Amino acid sequence: MRTWRGKFVFLLVVYFAGFATAIYTLAPVPENRTRNKSYASSVFKSDGFAQSFNSAMHKCVDFGKDVACRTGKLIKQKYDDRRRSK
């Protein structure tokens, strides 16, 4: 059985590999590329994707903040109820 340190290191490797893959995928393409004749259309497609991805990530972050605040209030309320009942 693996220790928690081994699991943590494995998790970090997987996390940073995913992050590096995302950076590589979303990185801009050099302009002097001659093979791709439809470079302008691919740039607009990637810009649209980046904008939609950005707005979706902001929605997810806002949803997470909202849920975290509601959960914190619920936990505080339950804690206060238990303190009063003792």
PDB file of N, CA, C and O in Angstrom:
ATOM      1  N   MET A   1       0.846  -1.184   0.000  1.00  0.00           N
ATOM      2  CA  MET A   1       0.000   0.000   0.000  1.00  0.00           C
ATOM      3  C   MET A   1       0.889   1.245   0.000  1.00  0.00           C
ATOM      4  O   MET A   1       1.885   1.308   0.704  1.00  0.00           O
ATOM      5  N   ARG A   2       0.514   2.229  -0.792  1.00  0.00           N
ATOM      6  CA  ARG A   2       1.303   3.441  -0.917  1.00  0.00           C
ATOM      7  C   ARG A   2       1.029   4.384   0.252  1.00  0.00           C
ATOM      8  O   ARG A   2      -0.062   4.424   0.793  1.00  0.00           O
ATOM      9  N   THR A   3       2.053   5.136   0.592  1.00  0.00           N
ATOM     10  CA  THR A   3       1.893   6.094   1.683  1.00  0.00           C
ATOM     11  C   THR A   3       1.213   7.357   1.167  1.00  0.00           C
ATOM     12  O   THR A   3       1.059   7.557  -0.031  1.00  0.00           O
ATOM     13  N   TRP A   4       0.824   8.214   2.084  1.00  0.00           N
ATOM     14  CA  TRP A   4       0.154   9.449   1.693  1.00  0.00           C
ATOM     15  C   TRP A   4       1.102  10.361   0.927  1.00  0.00           C
ATOM     16  O   TRP A   4       0.685  11.116   0.070  1.00  0.00           O
ATOM     17  N   ARG A   5       2.394  10.287   1.233  1.00  0.00           N
ATOM     18  CA  ARG A   5       3.362  11.113   0.503  1.00  0.00           C
ATOM     19  C   ARG A   5       3.461  10.673  -0.955  1.00  0.00           C
ATOM     20  O   ARG A   5       3.540  11.498  -1.854  1.00  0.00           O
ATOM     21  N   GLY A   6       3.477   9.373  -1.169  1.00  0.00           N
ATOM     22  CA  GLY A   6       3.519   8.864  -2.535  1.00  0.00           C
ATOM     23  C   GLY A   6       2.282   9.247  -3.320  1.00  0.00           C
ATOM     24  O   GLY A   6       2.360   9.627  -4.495  1.00  0.00           O
ATOM     25  N   LYS A   7       1.137   9.161  -2.673  1.00  0.00           N
ATOM     26  CA  LYS A   7      -0.115   9.562  -3.324  1.00  0.00           C
ATOM     27  C   LYS A   7      -0.106  11.054  -3.620  1.00  0.00           C
ATOM     28  O   LYS A   7      -0.571  11.491  -4.682  1.00  0.00           O
ATOM     29  N   PHE A   8       0.438  11.845  -2.699  1.00  0.00           N
ATOM     30  CA  PHE A   8       0.496  13.295  -2.886  1.00  0.00           C
ATOM     31  C   PHE A   8       1.408  13.650  -4.052  1.00  0.00           C
ATOM     32  O   PHE A   8       1.062  14.491  -4.886  1.00  0.00           O
ATOM     33  N   VAL A   9       2.562  13.020  -4.142  1.00  0.00           N
ATOM     34  CA  VAL A   9       3.489  13.283  -5.242  1.00  0.00           C
ATOM     35  C   VAL A   9       2.856  12.868  -6.566  1.00  0.00           C
ATOM     36  O   VAL A   9       2.947  13.586  -7.567  1.00  0.00           O
ATOM     37  N   PHE A  10       2.196  11.713  -6.588  1.00  0.00           N
ATOM     38  CA  PHE A  10       1.513  11.261  -7.805  1.00  0.00           C
ATOM     39  C   PHE A  10       0.443  12.259  -8.210  1.00  0.00           C
ATOM     40  O   PHE A  10       0.302  12.602  -9.392  1.00  0.00           O
ATOM     41  N   LEU A  11      -0.321  12.754  -7.252  1.00  0.00           N
ATOM     42  CA  LEU A  11      -1.359  13.736  -7.539  1.00  0.00           C
ATOM     43  C   LEU A  11      -0.765  15.026  -8.101  1.00  0.00           C
ATOM     44  O   LEU A  11      -1.298  15.600  -9.051  1.00  0.00           O
ATOM     45  N   LEU A  12       0.343  15.477  -7.549  1.00  0.00           N
ATOM     46  CA  LEU A  12       1.010  16.677  -8.065  1.00  0.00           C
ATOM     47  C   LEU A  12       1.500  16.474  -9.498  1.00  0.00           C
ATOM     48  O   LEU A  12       1.365  17.371 -10.338  1.00  0.00           O
ATOM     49  N   VAL A  13       2.059  15.304  -9.780  1.00  0.00           N
ATOM     50  CA  VAL A  13       2.547  15.025 -11.138  1.00  0.00           C
ATOM     51  C   VAL A  13       1.387  15.047 -12.122  1.00  0.00           C
ATOM     52  O   VAL A  13       1.472  15.663 -13.189  1.00  0.00           O
ATOM     53  N   VAL A  14       0.296  14.399 -11.777  1.00  0.00           N
ATOM     54  CA  VAL A  14      -0.870  14.369 -12.666  1.00  0.00           C
ATOM     55  C   VAL A  14      -1.440  15.773 -12.843  1.00  0.00           C
ATOM     56  O   VAL A  14      -1.790  16.182 -13.955  1.00  0.00           O
ATOM     57  N   TYR A  15      -1.514  16.546 -11.766  1.00  0.00           N
ATOM     58  CA  TYR A  15      -2.052  17.903 -11.838  1.00  0.00           C
ATOM     59  C   TYR A  15      -1.213  18.777 -12.767  1.00  0.00           C
ATOM     60  O   TYR A  15      -1.736  19.459 -13.651  1.00  0.00           O
ATOM     61  N   PHE A  16       0.095  18.773 -12.582  1.00  0.00           N
ATOM     62  CA  PHE A  16       0.950  19.625 -13.397  1.00  0.00           C
ATOM     63  C   PHE A  16       1.043  19.132 -14.839  1.00  0.00           C
ATOM     64  O   PHE A  16       1.219  19.929 -15.753  1.00  0.00           O
ATOM     65  N   ALA A  17       0.912  17.830 -15.058  1.00  0.00           N
ATOM     66  CA  ALA A  17       0.873  17.325 -16.437  1.00  0.00           C
ATOM     67  C   ALA A  17      -0.389  17.829 -17.140  1.00  0.00           C
ATOM     68  O   ALA A  17      -0.337  18.242 -18.305  1.00  0.00           O
ATOM     69  N   GLY A  18      -1.506  17.834 -16.449  1.00  0.00           N
ATOM     70  CA  GLY A  18      -2.731  18.376 -17.017  1.00  0.00           C
ATOM     71  C   GLY A  18      -2.625  19.864 -17.266  1.00  0.00           C
ATOM     72  O   GLY A  18      -3.086  20.373 -18.291  1.00  0.00           O
ATOM     73  N   PHE A  19      -2.019  20.568 -16.350  1.00  0.00           N
ATOM     74  CA  PHE A  19      -1.838  22.017 -16.518  1.00  0.00           C
ATOM     75  C   PHE A  19      -0.934  22.307 -17.709  1.00  0.00           C
ATOM     76  O   PHE A  19      -1.235  23.192 -18.516  1.00  0.00           O
ATOM     77  N   ALA A  20       0.147  21.566 -17.848  1.00  0.00           N
ATOM     78  CA  ALA A  20       1.055  21.766 -18.979  1.00  0.00           C
ATOM     79  C   ALA A  20       0.357  21.442 -20.296  1.00  0.00           C
ATOM     80  O   ALA A  20       0.556  22.133 -21.302  1.00  0.00           O
ATOM     81  N   THR A  21      -0.476  20.414 -20.300  1.00  0.00           N
ATOM     82  CA  THR A  21      -1.221  20.072 -21.508  1.00  0.00           C
ATOM     83  C   THR A  21      -2.182  21.190 -21.878  1.00  0.00           C
ATOM     84  O   THR A  21      -2.321  21.540 -23.058  1.00  0.00           O
ATOM     85  N   ALA A  22      -2.843  21.772 -20.902  1.00  0.00           N
ATOM     86  CA  ALA A  22      -3.766  22.877 -21.172  1.00  0.00           C
ATOM     87  C   ALA A  22      -3.028  24.088 -21.718  1.00  0.00           C
ATOM     88  O   ALA A  22      -3.486  24.726 -22.668  1.00  0.00           O
ATOM     89  N   ILE A  23      -1.885  24.403 -21.161  1.00  0.00           N
ATOM     90  CA  ILE A  23      -1.091  25.532 -21.659  1.00  0.00           C
ATOM     91  C   ILE A  23      -0.648  25.265 -23.090  1.00  0.00           C
ATOM     92  O   ILE A  23      -0.724  26.138 -23.956  1.00  0.00           O
ATOM     93  N   TYR A  24      -0.184  24.054 -23.364  1.00  0.00           N
ATOM     94  CA  TYR A  24       0.267  23.707 -24.711  1.00  0.00           C
ATOM     95  C   TYR A  24      -0.888  23.786 -25.705  1.00  0.00           C
ATOM     96  O   TYR A  24      -0.727  24.263 -26.831  1.00  0.00           O
ATOM     97  N   THR A  25      -2.067  23.341 -25.305  1.00  0.00           N
ATOM     98  CA  THR A  25      -3.222  23.344 -26.202  1.00  0.00           C
ATOM     99  C   THR A  25      -3.708  24.758 -26.479  1.00  0.00           C
ATOM    100  O   THR A  25      -4.086  25.079 -27.605  1.00  0.00           O
ATOM    101  N   LEU A  26      -3.716  25.627 -25.493  1.00  0.00           N
ATOM    102  CA  LEU A  26      -4.252  26.970 -25.650  1.00  0.00           C
ATOM    103  C   LEU A  26      -3.214  28.004 -26.085  1.00  0.00           C
ATOM    104  O   LEU A  26      -3.553  29.160 -26.282  1.00  0.00           O
ATOM    105  N   ALA A  27      -1.966  27.580 -26.249  1.00  0.00           N
ATOM    106  CA  ALA A  27      -0.920  28.517 -26.658  1.00  0.00           C
ATOM    107  C   ALA A  27      -1.166  28.983 -28.092  1.00  0.00           C
ATOM    108  O   ALA A  27      -1.626  28.218 -28.934  1.00  0.00           O
ATOM    109  N   PRO A  28      -0.872  30.255 -28.376  1.00  0.00           N
ATOM    110  CA  PRO A  28      -1.078  30.751 -29.742  1.00  0.00           C
ATOM    111  C   PRO A  28      -0.112  30.111 -30.725  1.00  0.00           C
ATOM    112  O   PRO A  28       1.007  29.745 -30.384  1.00  0.00           O
ATOM    113  N   VAL A  29      -0.564  30.007 -31.966  1.00  0.00           N
ATOM    114  CA  VAL A  29       0.239  29.424 -33.034  1.00  0.00           C
ATOM    115  C   VAL A  29       1.086  30.532 -33.663  1.00  0.00           C
ATOM    116  O   VAL A  29       0.600  31.648 -33.851  1.00  0.00           O
ATOM    117  N   PRO A  30       2.345  30.273 -34.001  1.00  0.00           N
ATOM    118  CA  PRO A  30       3.170  31.302 -34.635  1.00  0.00           C
ATOM    119  C   PRO A  30       2.573  31.760 -35.964  1.00  0.00           C
ATOM    120  O   PRO A  30       1.957  30.973 -36.682  1.00  0.00           O
ATOM    121  N   GLU A  31       2.765  33.032 -36.298  1.00  0.00           N
ATOM    122  CA  GLU A  31       2.170  33.594 -37.505  1.00  0.00           C
ATOM    123  C   GLU A  31       2.880  33.162 -38.776  1.00  0.00           C
ATOM    124  O   GLU A  31       2.293  33.198 -39.851  1.00  0.00           O
ATOM    125  N   ASN A  32       4.130  32.764 -38.726  1.00  0.00           N
ATOM    126  CA  ASN A  32       4.882  32.417 -39.931  1.00  0.00           C
ATOM    127  C   ASN A  32       4.651  30.973 -40.374  1.00  0.00           C
ATOM    128  O   ASN A  32       5.442  30.409 -41.088  1.00  0.00           O
ATOM    129  N   ARG A  33       3.606  30.398 -39.969  1.00  0.00           N
ATOM    130  CA  ARG A  33       3.277  29.029 -40.331  1.00  0.00           C
ATOM    131  C   ARG A  33       2.705  29.022 -41.750  1.00  0.00           C
ATOM    132  O   ARG A  33       1.696  29.644 -42.029  1.00  0.00           O
ATOM    133  N   THR A  34       3.307  28.299 -42.666  1.00  0.00           N
ATOM    134  CA  THR A  34       2.889  28.329 -44.069  1.00  0.00           C
ATOM    135  C   THR A  34       1.987  27.165 -44.448  1.00  0.00           C
ATOM    136  O   THR A  34       1.278  27.233 -45.435  1.00  0.00           O
ATOM    137  N   ARG A  35       1.977  26.100 -43.684  1.00  0.00           N
ATOM    138  CA  ARG A  35       1.169  24.934 -44.037  1.00  0.00           C
ATOM    139  C   ARG A  35      -0.316  25.190 -43.879  1.00  0.00           C
ATOM    140  O   ARG A  35      -1.116  24.679 -44.633  1.00  0.00           O
ATOM    141  N   ASN A  36      -0.699  25.966 -42.894  1.00  0.00           N
ATOM    142  CA  ASN A  36      -2.113  26.179 -42.601  1.00  0.00           C
ATOM    143  C   ASN A  36      -2.584  27.452 -43.312  1.00  0.00           C
ATOM    144  O   ASN A  36      -2.257  28.557 -42.920  1.00  0.00           O
ATOM    145  N   LYS A  37      -3.380  27.285 -44.352  1.00  0.00           N
ATOM    146  CA  LYS A  37      -3.848  28.444 -45.112  1.00  0.00           C
ATOM    147  C   LYS A  37      -5.025  29.131 -44.438  1.00  0.00           C
ATOM    148  O   LYS A  37      -5.318  30.270 -44.719  1.00  0.00           O
ATOM    149  N   SER A  38      -5.717  28.434 -43.565  1.00  0.00           N
ATOM    150  CA  SER A  38      -6.870  29.030 -42.889  1.00  0.00           C
ATOM    151  C   SER A  38      -6.500  29.449 -41.470  1.00  0.00           C
ATOM    152  O   SER A  38      -7.219  29.182 -40.515  1.00  0.00           O
ATOM    153  N   TYR A  39      -5.363  30.083 -41.333  1.00  0.00           N
ATOM    154  CA  TYR A  39      -4.885  30.493 -40.012  1.00  0.00           C
ATOM    155  C   TYR A  39      -5.842  31.478 -39.350  1.00  0.00           C
ATOM    156  O   TYR A  39      -6.134  31.362 -38.165  1.00  0.00           O
ATOM    157  N   ALA A  40      -6.359  32.432 -40.131  1.00  0.00           N
ATOM    158  CA  ALA A  40      -7.244  33.449 -39.554  1.00  0.00           C
ATOM    159  C   ALA A  40      -8.500  32.809 -38.984  1.00  0.00           C
ATOM    160  O   ALA A  40      -8.946  33.161 -37.896  1.00  0.00           O
ATOM    161  N   SER A  41      -9.064  31.854 -39.672  1.00  0.00           N
ATOM    162  CA  SER A  41     -10.276  31.214 -39.161  1.00  0.00           C
ATOM    163  C   SER A  41      -9.981  30.389 -37.921  1.00  0.00           C
ATOM    164  O   SER A  41     -10.799  30.329 -37.002  1.00  0.00           O
ATOM    165  N   SER A  42      -8.801  29.753 -37.872  1.00  0.00           N
ATOM    166  CA  SER A  42      -8.476  28.976 -36.677  1.00  0.00           C
ATOM    167  C   SER A  42      -8.225  29.881 -35.478  1.00  0.00           C
ATOM    168  O   SER A  42      -8.529  29.515 -34.350  1.00  0.00           O
ATOM    169  N   VAL A  43      -7.672  31.075 -35.720  1.00  0.00           N
ATOM    170  CA  VAL A  43      -7.456  32.022 -34.621  1.00  0.00           C
ATOM    171  C   VAL A  43      -8.794  32.462 -34.053  1.00  0.00           C
ATOM    172  O   VAL A  43      -8.983  32.518 -32.842  1.00  0.00           O
ATOM    173  N   PHE A  44      -9.749  32.771 -34.930  1.00  0.00           N
ATOM    174  CA  PHE A  44     -11.055  33.207 -34.447  1.00  0.00           C
ATOM    175  C   PHE A  44     -11.768  32.089 -33.707  1.00  0.00           C
ATOM    176  O   PHE A  44     -12.445  32.323 -32.705  1.00  0.00           O
ATOM    177  N   LYS A  45     -11.602  30.866 -34.163  1.00  0.00           N
ATOM    178  CA  LYS A  45     -12.212  29.738 -33.467  1.00  0.00           C
ATOM    179  C   LYS A  45     -11.589  29.565 -32.090  1.00  0.00           C
ATOM    180  O   LYS A  45     -12.297  29.329 -31.123  1.00  0.00           O
ATOM    181  N   SER A  46     -10.257  29.686 -32.006  1.00  0.00           N
ATOM    182  CA  SER A  46      -9.616  29.515 -30.707  1.00  0.00           C
ATOM    183  C   SER A  46      -9.942  30.680 -29.781  1.00  0.00           C
ATOM    184  O   SER A  46     -10.089  30.485 -28.570  1.00  0.00           O
ATOM    185  N   ASP A  47     -10.086  31.893 -30.331  1.00  0.00           N
ATOM    186  CA  ASP A  47     -10.476  33.025 -29.497  1.00  0.00           C
ATOM    187  C   ASP A  47     -11.883  32.835 -28.948  1.00  0.00           C
ATOM    188  O   ASP A  47     -12.148  33.110 -27.775  1.00  0.00           O
ATOM    189  N   GLY A  48     -12.779  32.359 -29.794  1.00  0.00           N
ATOM    190  CA  GLY A  48     -14.143  32.094 -29.334  1.00  0.00           C
ATOM    191  C   GLY A  48     -14.176  31.024 -28.271  1.00  0.00           C
ATOM    192  O   GLY A  48     -14.898  31.129 -27.282  1.00  0.00           O
ATOM    193  N   PHE A  49     -13.378  29.972 -28.488  1.00  0.00           N
ATOM    194  CA  PHE A  49     -13.301  28.906 -27.486  1.00  0.00           C
ATOM    195  C   PHE A  49     -12.743  29.438 -26.172  1.00  0.00           C
ATOM    196  O   PHE A  49     -13.259  29.125 -25.101  1.00  0.00           O
ATOM    197  N   ALA A  50     -11.690  30.250 -26.266  1.00  0.00           N
ATOM    198  CA  ALA A  50     -11.082  30.791 -25.048  1.00  0.00           C
ATOM    199  C   ALA A  50     -12.071  31.683 -24.299  1.00  0.00           C
ATOM    200  O   ALA A  50     -12.158  31.629 -23.068  1.00  0.00           O
ATOM    201  N   GLN A  51     -12.843  32.486 -25.019  1.00  0.00           N
ATOM    202  CA  GLN A  51     -13.830  33.349 -24.367  1.00  0.00           C
ATOM    203  C   GLN A  51     -14.943  32.535 -23.721  1.00  0.00           C
ATOM    204  O   GLN A  51     -15.350  32.813 -22.592  1.00  0.00           O
ATOM    205  N   SER A  52     -15.446  31.521 -24.425  1.00  0.00           N
ATOM    206  CA  SER A  52     -16.510  30.707 -23.835  1.00  0.00           C
ATOM    207  C   SER A  52     -15.987  29.901 -22.655  1.00  0.00           C
ATOM    208  O   SER A  52     -16.672  29.744 -21.641  1.00  0.00           O
ATOM    209  N   PHE A  53     -14.746  29.407 -22.762  1.00  0.00           N
ATOM    210  CA  PHE A  53     -14.146  28.670 -21.650  1.00  0.00           C
ATOM    211  C   PHE A  53     -13.953  29.581 -20.447  1.00  0.00           C
ATOM    212  O   PHE A  53     -14.235  29.192 -19.314  1.00  0.00           O
ATOM    213  N   ASN A  54     -13.517  30.816 -20.692  1.00  0.00           N
ATOM    214  CA  ASN A  54     -13.302  31.778 -19.620  1.00  0.00           C
ATOM    215  C   ASN A  54     -14.619  32.097 -18.907  1.00  0.00           C
ATOM    216  O   ASN A  54     -14.683  32.122 -17.675  1.00  0.00           O
ATOM    217  N   SER A  55     -15.678  32.334 -19.679  1.00  0.00           N
ATOM    218  CA  SER A  55     -16.961  32.650 -19.045  1.00  0.00           C
ATOM    219  C   SER A  55     -17.500  31.444 -18.276  1.00  0.00           C
ATOM    220  O   SER A  55     -18.060  31.601 -17.184  1.00  0.00           O
ATOM    221  N   ALA A  56     -17.314  30.238 -18.833  1.00  0.00           N
ATOM    222  CA  ALA A  56     -17.768  29.044 -18.119  1.00  0.00           C
ATOM    223  C   ALA A  56     -16.984  28.845 -16.820  1.00  0.00           C
ATOM    224  O   ALA A  56     -17.566  28.471 -15.788  1.00  0.00           O
ATOM    225  N   MET A  57     -15.672  29.105 -16.844  1.00  0.00           N
ATOM    226  CA  MET A  57     -14.878  28.972 -15.627  1.00  0.00           C
ATOM    227  C   MET A  57     -15.294  29.997 -14.580  1.00  0.00           C
ATOM    228  O   MET A  57     -15.359  29.682 -13.387  1.00  0.00           O
ATOM    229  N   HIS A  58     -15.603  31.215 -15.012  1.00  0.00           N
ATOM    230  CA  HIS A  58     -16.066  32.220 -14.054  1.00  0.00           C
ATOM    231  C   HIS A  58     -17.405  31.815 -13.448  1.00  0.00           C
ATOM    232  O   HIS A  58     -17.641  32.021 -12.247  1.00  0.00           O
ATOM    233  N   LYS A  59     -18.278  31.226 -14.243  1.00  0.00           N
ATOM    234  CA  LYS A  59     -19.554  30.739 -13.703  1.00  0.00           C
ATOM    235  C   LYS A  59     -19.318  29.639 -12.678  1.00  0.00           C
ATOM    236  O   LYS A  59     -19.964  29.608 -11.624  1.00  0.00           O
ATOM    237  N   CYS A  60     -18.386  28.725 -12.984  1.00  0.00           N
ATOM    238  CA  CYS A  60     -18.083  27.643 -12.046  1.00  0.00           C
ATOM    239  C   CYS A  60     -17.499  28.181 -10.741  1.00  0.00           C
ATOM    240  O   CYS A  60     -17.867  27.723  -9.656  1.00  0.00           O
ATOM    241  N   VAL A  61     -16.604  29.150 -10.852  1.00  0.00           N
ATOM    242  CA  VAL A  61     -15.998  29.728  -9.653  1.00  0.00           C
ATOM    243  C   VAL A  61     -17.053  30.456  -8.823  1.00  0.00           C
ATOM    244  O   VAL A  61     -17.094  30.317  -7.593  1.00  0.00           O
ATOM    245  N   ASP A  62     -17.922  31.219  -9.481  1.00  0.00           N
ATOM    246  CA  ASP A  62     -18.987  31.913  -8.760  1.00  0.00           C
ATOM    247  C   ASP A  62     -19.928  30.920  -8.087  1.00  0.00           C
ATOM    248  O   ASP A  62     -20.343  31.124  -6.937  1.00  0.00           O
ATOM    249  N   PHE A  63     -20.264  29.836  -8.791  1.00  0.00           N
ATOM    250  CA  PHE A  63     -21.118  28.809  -8.196  1.00  0.00           C
ATOM    251  C   PHE A  63     -20.436  28.177  -6.987  1.00  0.00           C
ATOM    252  O   PHE A  63     -21.064  27.968  -5.947  1.00  0.00           O
ATOM    253  N   GLY A  64     -19.140  27.887  -7.108  1.00  0.00           N
ATOM    254  CA  GLY A  64     -18.398  27.304  -5.990  1.00  0.00           C
ATOM    255  C   GLY A  64     -18.351  28.227  -4.792  1.00  0.00           C
ATOM    256  O   GLY A  64     -18.503  27.789  -3.650  1.00  0.00           O
ATOM    257  N   LYS A  65     -18.146  29.523  -5.036  1.00  0.00           N
ATOM    258  CA  LYS A  65     -18.142  30.489  -3.930  1.00  0.00           C
ATOM    259  C   LYS A  65     -19.501  30.543  -3.249  1.00  0.00           C
ATOM    260  O   LYS A  65     -19.591  30.583  -2.020  1.00  0.00           O
ATOM    261  N   ASP A  66     -20.564  30.541  -4.048  1.00  0.00           N
ATOM    262  CA  ASP A  66     -21.916  30.588  -3.501  1.00  0.00           C
ATOM    263  C   ASP A  66     -22.206  29.358  -2.650  1.00  0.00           C
ATOM    264  O   ASP A  66     -22.719  29.467  -1.527  1.00  0.00           O
ATOM    265  N   VAL A  67     -21.850  28.187  -3.167  1.00  0.00           N
ATOM    266  CA  VAL A  67     -22.087  26.950  -2.417  1.00  0.00           C
ATOM    267  C   VAL A  67     -21.241  26.922  -1.155  1.00  0.00           C
ATOM    268  O   VAL A  67     -21.712  26.501  -0.088  1.00  0.00           O
ATOM    269  N   ALA A  68     -19.993  27.391  -1.233  1.00  0.00           N
ATOM    270  CA  ALA A  68     -19.128  27.412  -0.052  1.00  0.00           C
ATOM    271  C   ALA A  68     -19.698  28.339   1.021  1.00  0.00           C
ATOM    272  O   ALA A  68     -19.684  28.004   2.214  1.00  0.00           O
ATOM    273  N   CYS A  69     -20.216  29.494   0.617  1.00  0.00           N
ATOM    274  CA  CYS A  69     -20.803  30.427   1.587  1.00  0.00           C
ATOM    275  C   CYS A  69     -22.049  29.821   2.235  1.00  0.00           C
ATOM    276  O   CYS A  69     -22.219  29.902   3.452  1.00  0.00           O
ATOM    277  N   ARG A  70     -22.898  29.216   1.408  1.00  0.00           N
ATOM    278  CA  ARG A  70     -24.106  28.603   1.980  1.00  0.00           C
ATOM    279  C   ARG A  70     -23.758  27.444   2.910  1.00  0.00           C
ATOM    280  O   ARG A  70     -24.365  27.286   3.969  1.00  0.00           O
ATOM    281  N   THR A  71     -22.757  26.653   2.532  1.00  0.00           N
ATOM    282  CA  THR A  71     -22.345  25.541   3.378  1.00  0.00           C
ATOM    283  C   THR A  71     -21.750  26.048   4.683  1.00  0.00           C
ATOM    284  O   THR A  71     -22.018  25.491   5.751  1.00  0.00           O
ATOM    285  N   GLY A  72     -20.953  27.107   4.606  1.00  0.00           N
ATOM    286  CA  GLY A  72     -20.390  27.689   5.818  1.00  0.00           C
ATOM    287  C   GLY A  72     -21.467  28.198   6.767  1.00  0.00           C
ATOM    288  O   GLY A  72     -21.395  28.000   7.978  1.00  0.00           O
ATOM    289  N   LYS A  73     -22.485  28.850   6.204  1.00  0.00           N
ATOM    290  CA  LYS A  73     -23.591  29.336   7.041  1.00  0.00           C
ATOM    291  C   LYS A  73     -24.344  28.183   7.676  1.00  0.00           C
ATOM    292  O   LYS A  73     -24.728  28.237   8.850  1.00  0.00           O
ATOM    293  N   LEU A  74     -24.554  27.098   6.901  1.00  0.00           N
ATOM    294  CA  LEU A  74     -25.258  25.932   7.437  1.00  0.00           C
ATOM    295  C   LEU A  74     -24.457  25.277   8.552  1.00  0.00           C
ATOM    296  O   LEU A  74     -25.020  24.926   9.603  1.00  0.00           O
ATOM    297  N   ILE A  75     -23.160  25.136   8.362  1.00  0.00           N
ATOM    298  CA  ILE A  75     -22.310  24.542   9.398  1.00  0.00           C
ATOM    299  C   ILE A  75     -22.305  25.408  10.643  1.00  0.00           C
ATOM    300  O   ILE A  75     -22.408  24.902  11.773  1.00  0.00           O
ATOM    301  N   LYS A  76     -22.219  26.720  10.466  1.00  0.00           N
ATOM    302  CA  LYS A  76     -22.233  27.624  11.615  1.00  0.00           C
ATOM    303  C   LYS A  76     -23.562  27.530  12.356  1.00  0.00           C
ATOM    304  O   LYS A  76     -23.598  27.505  13.592  1.00  0.00           O
ATOM    305  N   GLN A  77     -24.660  27.439  11.603  1.00  0.00           N
ATOM    306  CA  GLN A  77     -25.967  27.323  12.228  1.00  0.00           C
ATOM    307  C   GLN A  77     -26.078  26.018  13.019  1.00  0.00           C
ATOM    308  O   GLN A  77     -26.555  26.012  14.160  1.00  0.00           O
ATOM    309  N   LYS A  78     -25.622  24.917  12.447  1.00  0.00           N
ATOM    310  CA  LYS A  78     -25.659  23.624  13.151  1.00  0.00           C
ATOM    311  C   LYS A  78     -24.770  23.660  14.391  1.00  0.00           C
ATOM    312  O   LYS A  78     -25.137  23.134  15.444  1.00  0.00           O
ATOM    313  N   TYR A  79     -23.618  24.296  14.281  1.00  0.00           N
ATOM    314  CA  TYR A  79     -22.717  24.401  15.425  1.00  0.00           C
ATOM    315  C   TYR A  79     -23.363  25.222  16.537  1.00  0.00           C
ATOM    316  O   TYR A  79     -23.312  24.841  17.706  1.00  0.00           O
ATOM    317  N   ASP A  80     -23.992  26.339  16.178  1.00  0.00           N
ATOM    318  CA  ASP A  80     -24.666  27.167  17.180  1.00  0.00           C
ATOM    319  C   ASP A  80     -25.829  26.418  17.819  1.00  0.00           C
ATOM    320  O   ASP A  80     -26.057  26.539  19.034  1.00  0.00           O
ATOM    321  N   ASP A  81     -26.556  25.639  17.041  1.00  0.00           N
ATOM    322  CA  ASP A  81     -27.659  24.846  17.594  1.00  0.00           C
ATOM    323  C   ASP A  81     -27.150  23.823  18.587  1.00  0.00           C
ATOM    324  O   ASP A  81     -27.753  23.616  19.657  1.00  0.00           O
ATOM    325  N   ARG A  82     -26.042  23.190  18.305  1.00  0.00           N
ATOM    326  CA  ARG A  82     -25.479  22.189  19.228  1.00  0.00           C
ATOM    327  C   ARG A  82     -24.963  22.849  20.503  1.00  0.00           C
ATOM    328  O   ARG A  82     -25.084  22.281  21.581  1.00  0.00           O
ATOM    329  N   ARG A  83     -24.371  24.038  20.372  1.00  0.00           N
ATOM    330  CA  ARG A  83     -23.876  24.737  21.565  1.00  0.00           C
ATOM    331  C   ARG A  83     -25.042  25.143  22.465  1.00  0.00           C
ATOM    332  O   ARG A  83     -24.920  25.085  23.691  1.00  0.00           O
ATOM    333  N   ARG A  84     -26.153  25.561  21.851  1.00  0.00           N
ATOM    334  CA  ARG A  84     -27.311  25.964  22.658  1.00  0.00           C
ATOM    335  C   ARG A  84     -27.960  24.780  23.346  1.00  0.00           C
ATOM    336  O   ARG A  84     -28.499  24.911  24.431  1.00  0.00           O
ATOM    337  N   SER A  85     -27.952  23.625  22.702  1.00  0.00           N
ATOM    338  CA  SER A  85     -28.632  22.454  23.275  1.00  0.00           C
ATOM    339  C   SER A  85     -27.860  21.830  24.423  1.00  0.00           C
ATOM    340  O   SER A  85     -28.416  21.061  25.195  1.00  0.00           O
ATOM    341  N   LYS A  86     -26.576  22.138  24.592  1.00  0.00           N
ATOM    342  CA  LYS A  86     -25.787  21.549  25.685  1.00  0.00           C
ATOM    343  C   LYS A  86     -26.066  22.209  26.975  1.00  0.00           C
ATOM    344  O   LYS A  86     -26.442  23.048  27.448  1.00  0.00           O
TER     345      LYS A  86
END
